[in-house]
Amino acid sequence: MKLSNDVRETVQRRAQGACEYCRLPQEASIVPHQVDHIIGRQRRGPDDVATLCLCCIHCNLKKGPDIASIDPKTGPLVALYHPRRHAWREHFTVATEVDPSP
Ligand SMILES: [Zn+2]
């Protein structure tokens, strides 16, 4: 089922035009951001606006339909970040330092 333009615009406006996973602004990407089903349709995720997020192509390809993954540091299965349920700052950090070495 195709999402309506109203739904797409609502998702884009709520996300302020940035990927809700990595925060990449739409204007910094040559590929338009996509509306992602946080819980994919394969897992019977609904088309409700509350279950959708704006997602860059890189994050969408990495996440795919997954809702959980093995934590590479500790081993257990953990839920992936859910933009409507989790606090972004508890899952991600922004690297602000650039290594000046060549
Ligand atoms: Zn992203």
XYZ file of C-alpha atoms and ligand atoms in Angstrom:
103
model
C 0.000 0.000 0.000
C 1.362 3.396 -0.992
C 1.530 6.097 1.676
C -0.414 9.273 0.964
C 1.330 12.582 0.342
C -0.248 13.926 3.548
C 1.340 11.128 5.583
C 4.730 11.687 3.924
C 4.570 15.427 4.565
C 3.576 14.890 8.199
C 6.509 12.523 8.750
C 8.958 14.916 7.053
C 7.692 17.917 9.009
C 7.841 16.073 12.336
C 11.441 15.018 11.619
C 12.321 18.553 10.521
C 13.815 17.098 7.352
C 16.498 15.030 9.069
C 16.970 11.266 9.289
C 15.536 10.187 12.633
C 18.303 7.611 13.107
C 21.548 9.433 12.178
C 20.178 13.002 11.993
C 21.559 13.588 8.484
C 19.715 16.621 7.038
C 17.871 15.980 3.782
C 19.792 18.801 2.095
C 23.082 17.002 2.850
C 22.012 13.904 0.921
C 21.808 13.477 -2.837
C 19.200 10.743 -2.353
C 15.823 11.840 -0.937
C 15.115 10.591 2.571
C 12.494 7.858 2.777
C 9.544 7.211 5.029
C 10.476 4.129 7.029
C 8.186 1.716 8.795
C 9.879 1.474 12.191
C 8.356 -1.965 12.466
C 8.331 -3.180 8.890
C 5.296 -4.290 6.975
C 6.842 -7.774 6.910
C 6.277 -7.813 10.673
C 2.773 -6.436 10.269
C 3.804 -2.888 11.153
C 0.897 -0.516 10.503
C 0.917 2.517 8.178
C -0.059 4.832 11.033
C 1.986 8.069 11.236
C 3.009 7.143 14.785
C 4.837 4.075 13.443
C 6.677 5.840 10.633
C 9.878 7.860 10.617
C 12.018 9.784 8.168
C 15.106 7.801 7.249
C 18.146 8.387 5.036
C 19.019 5.752 2.452
C 22.063 4.592 4.434
C 20.110 3.949 7.628
C 17.220 2.372 5.757
C 19.519 -0.073 3.955
C 21.364 -0.940 7.188
C 18.221 -1.396 9.271
C 16.040 -3.084 6.691
C 13.096 -4.878 8.299
C 15.076 -5.642 11.474
C 13.722 -4.664 14.878
C 16.518 -6.245 16.927
C 20.126 -7.314 16.569
C 22.949 -8.978 18.483
C 24.950 -6.473 20.524
C 28.509 -6.929 19.182
C 30.070 -5.913 22.509
C 27.956 -7.857 24.995
C 26.281 -10.581 22.915
C 22.575 -10.519 23.747
C 19.770 -9.747 21.346
C 18.729 -6.122 21.810
C 15.940 -4.023 20.330
C 17.018 -1.500 17.709
C 16.442 2.186 18.331
C 12.759 3.087 17.951
C 12.332 6.816 17.190
C 8.893 6.999 18.801
C 9.779 5.081 21.982
C 13.445 5.726 22.744
C 15.451 8.847 23.516
C 17.940 9.489 20.696
C 20.645 10.710 23.094
C 20.520 7.435 25.023
C 21.443 5.487 21.869
C 23.722 7.760 19.843
C 26.398 10.385 20.211
C 27.624 13.011 17.801
C 31.334 12.983 17.083
C 32.437 16.601 17.234
C 36.196 16.202 17.044
C 38.015 15.745 13.782
C 41.374 14.017 13.772
C 43.781 16.578 12.242
C 46.398 13.957 11.349
C 46.704 13.100 7.646
Zn 20.325 8.093 8.621
